[in-house]
Amino acid sequence: MIVALIIACEVGFWVLLALGLAVRYLLKWRRTSVVLLLCEPLLELVLFVATAIDLKNGAEPGWEHGLAALYIGFTVAYGHYTIRWLDGHAAHRLAGAPRPPKPPQYGMARARHEGRLWLRTLLAAAVALALLQGAIWYVGDGDTSSLRSFQWVALRAAGIHGLVALTYLIWPRQPKGGSEATDSLVTSKERVL
């Protein structure tokens, strides 16, 4: 049941997002689109409540409960970012707005971008860890090994993403043309950001 609900929440996320953007840019109903987009967090609330009820009714904590916590954490950290990114592209395609800027490609600007993404991953991991710990306390004396294993999954994901982000800081990618081109490119991009 929980796996089906996770899938339904993911599908619901994209359906609400598509409806919200379509209503905003095709029908020009801004208030309605805001209401549709504000319904997005309700999906995670439904998943959270359903998971808690499932555990309360005596379900053995399993991988599906851990996956639900990871999904909620990811959506909390990256949901608004994803909506804003797609809104910029929809505004460009459907309403004639300027093309949204691409993430920086080189130098310290790229390292800062990757660092900000890593902070989102840290938030996702923290939310998942808190939810999983709450579920462990909620279950009490039952077998919580699967929930603890998902805590390690969240920590590993944050650690691996942190190492990847760190590589952009230690070995910044350079454009073909040398460091002078990089310095001027980074400076001009920093002014834009």
mmCIF file of C-alpha atoms in Angstrom:
data_model
loop_
_atom_site.group_PDB
_atom_site.id
_atom_site.type_symbol
_atom_site.label_atom_id
_atom_site.label_comp_id
_atom_site.label_asym_id
_atom_site.label_seq_id
_atom_site.Cartn_x
_atom_site.Cartn_y
_atom_site.Cartn_z
ATOM 1 C CA MET A 1 0.000 0.000 0.000
ATOM 2 C CA ILE A 2 2.773 2.449 0.895
ATOM 3 C CA VAL A 3 4.637 1.840 -2.382
ATOM 4 C CA ALA A 4 1.461 2.520 -4.362
ATOM 5 C CA LEU A 5 0.938 5.700 -2.348
ATOM 6 C CA ILE A 6 4.524 6.851 -3.026
ATOM 7 C CA ILE A 7 3.940 6.313 -6.753
ATOM 8 C CA ALA A 8 0.596 8.120 -6.539
ATOM 9 C CA CYS A 9 2.244 11.052 -4.735
ATOM 10 C CA GLU A 10 4.966 11.279 -7.381
ATOM 11 C CA VAL A 11 2.423 11.161 -10.204
ATOM 12 C CA GLY A 12 0.262 13.657 -8.319
ATOM 13 C CA PHE A 13 3.239 16.000 -7.931
ATOM 14 C CA TRP A 14 3.808 16.134 -11.683
ATOM 15 C CA VAL A 15 0.089 16.329 -12.519
ATOM 16 C CA LEU A 16 -0.455 19.229 -10.096
ATOM 17 C CA LEU A 17 2.673 20.928 -11.419
ATOM 18 C CA ALA A 18 1.575 20.549 -15.051
ATOM 19 C CA LEU A 19 -1.945 21.745 -14.239
ATOM 20 C CA GLY A 20 -0.641 24.680 -12.216
ATOM 21 C CA LEU A 21 1.687 25.833 -14.974
ATOM 22 C CA ALA A 22 -0.896 25.249 -17.720
ATOM 23 C CA VAL A 23 -3.517 27.246 -15.818
ATOM 24 C CA ARG A 24 -0.981 30.008 -15.156
ATOM 25 C CA TYR A 25 0.382 30.427 -18.667
ATOM 26 C CA LEU A 26 -2.323 29.128 -20.995
ATOM 27 C CA LEU A 27 -5.464 30.311 -19.199
ATOM 28 C CA LYS A 28 -3.794 33.259 -17.381
ATOM 29 C CA TRP A 29 -5.439 32.272 -14.073
ATOM 30 C CA ARG A 30 -2.642 33.155 -11.676
ATOM 31 C CA ARG A 31 -4.597 32.666 -8.434
ATOM 32 C CA THR A 32 -5.855 29.257 -9.483
ATOM 33 C CA SER A 33 -2.336 28.208 -10.412
ATOM 34 C CA VAL A 34 -1.053 29.324 -7.008
ATOM 35 C CA VAL A 35 -3.747 27.240 -5.306
ATOM 36 C CA LEU A 36 -2.843 24.197 -7.416
ATOM 37 C CA LEU A 37 0.869 24.601 -6.690
ATOM 38 C CA LEU A 38 0.205 25.081 -2.980
ATOM 39 C CA CYS A 39 -1.543 21.689 -2.979
ATOM 40 C CA GLU A 40 1.827 20.031 -3.635
ATOM 41 C CA PRO A 41 2.835 19.814 0.068
ATOM 42 C CA LEU A 42 -0.499 18.140 0.842
ATOM 43 C CA LEU A 43 0.711 15.083 -1.073
ATOM 44 C CA GLU A 44 3.640 14.655 1.321
ATOM 45 C CA LEU A 45 1.343 15.183 4.294
ATOM 46 C CA VAL A 46 -0.951 12.423 3.008
ATOM 47 C CA LEU A 47 2.023 10.099 2.557
ATOM 48 C CA PHE A 48 3.337 10.913 6.046
ATOM 49 C CA VAL A 49 -0.054 10.287 7.691
ATOM 50 C CA ALA A 50 -0.620 7.063 5.731
ATOM 51 C CA THR A 51 2.815 5.773 6.741
ATOM 52 C CA ALA A 52 2.183 6.600 10.395
ATOM 53 C CA ILE A 53 -1.225 4.888 10.294
ATOM 54 C CA ASP A 54 0.298 1.839 8.616
ATOM 55 C CA LEU A 55 2.894 1.556 11.376
ATOM 56 C CA LYS A 56 0.281 2.202 14.074
ATOM 57 C CA ASN A 57 -1.880 -0.616 12.724
ATOM 58 C CA GLY A 58 0.946 -3.047 13.378
ATOM 59 C CA ALA A 59 2.693 -3.194 10.011
ATOM 60 C CA GLU A 60 6.226 -4.478 10.237
ATOM 61 C CA PRO A 61 8.591 -1.575 9.445
ATOM 62 C CA GLY A 62 9.982 -2.269 6.016
ATOM 63 C CA TRP A 63 11.823 -0.760 3.107
ATOM 64 C CA GLU A 64 8.642 0.943 1.887
ATOM 65 C CA HIS A 65 8.475 3.018 5.083
ATOM 66 C CA GLY A 66 12.108 4.007 4.647
ATOM 67 C CA LEU A 67 11.497 4.889 1.024
ATOM 68 C CA ALA A 68 8.544 7.067 2.049
ATOM 69 C CA ALA A 69 10.786 9.007 4.452
ATOM 70 C CA LEU A 70 13.446 9.503 1.755
ATOM 71 C CA TYR A 71 10.791 10.624 -0.731
ATOM 72 C CA ILE A 72 9.347 13.167 1.704
ATOM 73 C CA GLY A 73 12.849 14.473 2.510
ATOM 74 C CA PHE A 74 13.719 14.843 -1.163
ATOM 75 C CA THR A 75 10.460 16.633 -1.912
ATOM 76 C CA VAL A 76 10.893 19.024 1.005
ATOM 77 C CA ALA A 77 14.410 19.932 -0.148
ATOM 78 C CA TYR A 78 14.025 19.899 -3.923
ATOM 79 C CA GLY A 79 10.290 20.389 -4.529
ATOM 80 C CA HIS A 80 10.263 24.197 -4.542
ATOM 81 C CA TYR A 81 13.507 24.284 -6.523
ATOM 82 C CA THR A 82 12.001 21.993 -9.179
ATOM 83 C CA ILE A 83 8.784 24.006 -9.357
ATOM 84 C CA ARG A 84 10.693 27.288 -9.726
ATOM 85 C CA TRP A 85 12.956 25.810 -12.411
ATOM 86 C CA LEU A 86 10.017 24.476 -14.437
ATOM 87 C CA ASP A 87 8.074 27.707 -13.926
ATOM 88 C CA GLY A 88 10.942 29.640 -15.512
ATOM 89 C CA HIS A 89 10.987 27.317 -18.506
ATOM 90 C CA ALA A 90 7.186 27.387 -18.852
ATOM 91 C CA ALA A 91 7.224 31.196 -18.706
ATOM 92 C CA HIS A 92 9.837 31.196 -21.480
ATOM 93 C CA ARG A 93 8.025 28.692 -23.697
ATOM 94 C CA LEU A 94 4.432 29.731 -23.102
ATOM 95 C CA ALA A 95 4.517 33.397 -22.113
ATOM 96 C CA GLY A 96 7.468 34.826 -24.020
ATOM 97 C CA ALA A 97 9.592 35.489 -20.951
ATOM 98 C CA PRO A 98 13.368 35.509 -21.380
ATOM 99 C CA ARG A 99 15.116 32.169 -21.270
ATOM 100 C CA PRO A 100 16.028 31.261 -17.683
ATOM 101 C CA PRO A 101 19.759 31.400 -17.005
ATOM 102 C CA LYS A 102 21.641 28.145 -17.094
ATOM 103 C CA PRO A 103 23.714 27.125 -14.094
ATOM 104 C CA PRO A 104 27.301 28.333 -14.291
ATOM 105 C CA GLN A 105 29.642 25.923 -16.022
ATOM 106 C CA TYR A 106 33.067 26.967 -14.818
ATOM 107 C CA GLY A 107 35.178 28.057 -11.888
ATOM 108 C CA MET A 108 34.040 29.135 -8.458
ATOM 109 C CA ALA A 109 30.562 30.054 -9.696
ATOM 110 C CA ARG A 110 29.995 26.396 -10.571
ATOM 111 C CA ALA A 111 31.445 25.319 -7.209
ATOM 112 C CA ARG A 112 29.004 27.632 -5.381
ATOM 113 C CA HIS A 113 26.107 26.253 -7.428
ATOM 114 C CA GLU A 114 27.081 22.685 -6.585
ATOM 115 C CA GLY A 115 27.511 23.659 -2.934
ATOM 116 C CA ARG A 116 23.968 25.071 -2.835
ATOM 117 C CA LEU A 117 22.622 21.855 -4.353
ATOM 118 C CA TRP A 118 24.524 19.862 -1.748
ATOM 119 C CA LEU A 119 22.921 21.948 1.005
ATOM 120 C CA ARG A 120 19.547 20.905 -0.419
ATOM 121 C CA THR A 121 20.660 17.281 -0.265
ATOM 122 C CA LEU A 122 21.714 17.813 3.352
ATOM 123 C CA LEU A 123 18.242 19.170 4.099
ATOM 124 C CA ALA A 124 16.654 16.169 2.382
ATOM 125 C CA ALA A 125 18.820 13.805 4.422
ATOM 126 C CA ALA A 126 18.062 15.657 7.669
ATOM 127 C CA VAL A 127 14.307 15.477 7.055
ATOM 128 C CA ALA A 128 14.522 11.783 6.154
ATOM 129 C CA LEU A 129 16.686 11.041 9.200
ATOM 130 C CA ALA A 130 14.249 12.842 11.497
ATOM 131 C CA LEU A 131 11.244 11.019 10.029
ATOM 132 C CA LEU A 132 12.999 7.671 10.229
ATOM 133 C CA GLN A 133 14.097 8.284 13.823
ATOM 134 C CA GLY A 134 10.540 9.281 14.700
ATOM 135 C CA ALA A 135 9.290 6.046 13.134
ATOM 136 C CA ILE A 136 11.875 4.044 15.097
ATOM 137 C CA TRP A 137 10.727 5.625 18.359
ATOM 138 C CA TYR A 138 7.094 5.164 17.310
ATOM 139 C CA VAL A 139 7.549 1.443 16.632
ATOM 140 C CA GLY A 140 9.409 0.968 19.899
ATOM 141 C CA ASP A 141 10.518 -2.591 20.549
ATOM 142 C CA GLY A 142 9.789 -3.950 17.057
ATOM 143 C CA ASP A 143 12.356 -4.769 14.404
ATOM 144 C CA THR A 144 13.566 -1.423 13.095
ATOM 145 C CA SER A 145 16.620 -2.624 11.172
ATOM 146 C CA SER A 146 15.131 -1.654 7.794
ATOM 147 C CA LEU A 147 14.449 1.873 9.050
ATOM 148 C CA ARG A 148 17.994 2.152 10.391
ATOM 149 C CA SER A 149 19.371 0.953 7.063
ATOM 150 C CA PHE A 150 17.511 3.767 5.316
ATOM 151 C CA GLN A 151 19.088 6.225 7.727
ATOM 152 C CA TRP A 152 22.441 5.036 6.414
ATOM 153 C CA VAL A 153 21.171 5.427 2.842
ATOM 154 C CA ALA A 154 20.315 9.073 3.563
ATOM 155 C CA LEU A 155 23.722 9.688 5.162
ATOM 156 C CA ARG A 156 25.564 8.000 2.288
ATOM 157 C CA ALA A 157 23.651 10.024 -0.308
ATOM 158 C CA ALA A 158 24.519 13.272 1.474
ATOM 159 C CA GLY A 159 28.155 12.189 1.832
ATOM 160 C CA ILE A 160 28.573 11.156 -1.797
ATOM 161 C CA HIS A 161 26.915 14.326 -3.049
ATOM 162 C CA GLY A 162 29.162 16.323 -0.720
ATOM 163 C CA LEU A 163 32.260 14.685 -2.194
ATOM 164 C CA VAL A 164 31.064 15.403 -5.721
ATOM 165 C CA ALA A 165 30.381 19.052 -4.819
ATOM 166 C CA LEU A 166 33.812 19.279 -3.209
ATOM 167 C CA THR A 167 35.492 18.190 -6.440
ATOM 168 C CA TYR A 168 34.079 21.294 -8.136
ATOM 169 C CA LEU A 169 35.769 23.396 -5.467
ATOM 170 C CA ILE A 170 39.108 21.579 -5.499
ATOM 171 C CA TRP A 171 39.338 21.050 -9.258
ATOM 172 C CA PRO A 172 37.201 23.761 -10.843
ATOM 173 C CA ARG A 173 36.324 23.087 -14.435
ATOM 174 C CA GLN A 174 38.060 25.465 -16.829
ATOM 175 C CA PRO A 175 36.808 26.541 -20.244
ATOM 176 C CA LYS A 176 38.931 25.781 -23.248
ATOM 177 C CA GLY A 177 41.096 28.850 -23.529
ATOM 178 C CA GLY A 178 42.896 29.212 -20.228
ATOM 179 C CA SER A 179 42.528 30.848 -16.854
ATOM 180 C CA GLU A 180 42.151 34.433 -18.157
ATOM 181 C CA ALA A 181 38.978 33.427 -19.972
ATOM 182 C CA THR A 182 37.789 31.712 -16.784
ATOM 183 C CA ASP A 183 38.422 34.764 -14.604
ATOM 184 C CA SER A 184 36.517 37.088 -16.933
ATOM 185 C CA LEU A 185 33.721 34.543 -17.378
ATOM 186 C CA VAL A 186 33.358 33.952 -13.647
ATOM 187 C CA THR A 187 33.432 37.696 -12.919
ATOM 188 C CA SER A 188 30.746 38.428 -15.492
ATOM 189 C CA LYS A 189 28.564 35.561 -14.280
ATOM 190 C CA GLU A 190 28.956 36.667 -10.659
ATOM 191 C CA ARG A 191 27.726 40.129 -11.639
ATOM 192 C CA VAL A 192 24.649 38.561 -13.257
ATOM 193 C CA LEU A 193 23.901 36.363 -10.227
#
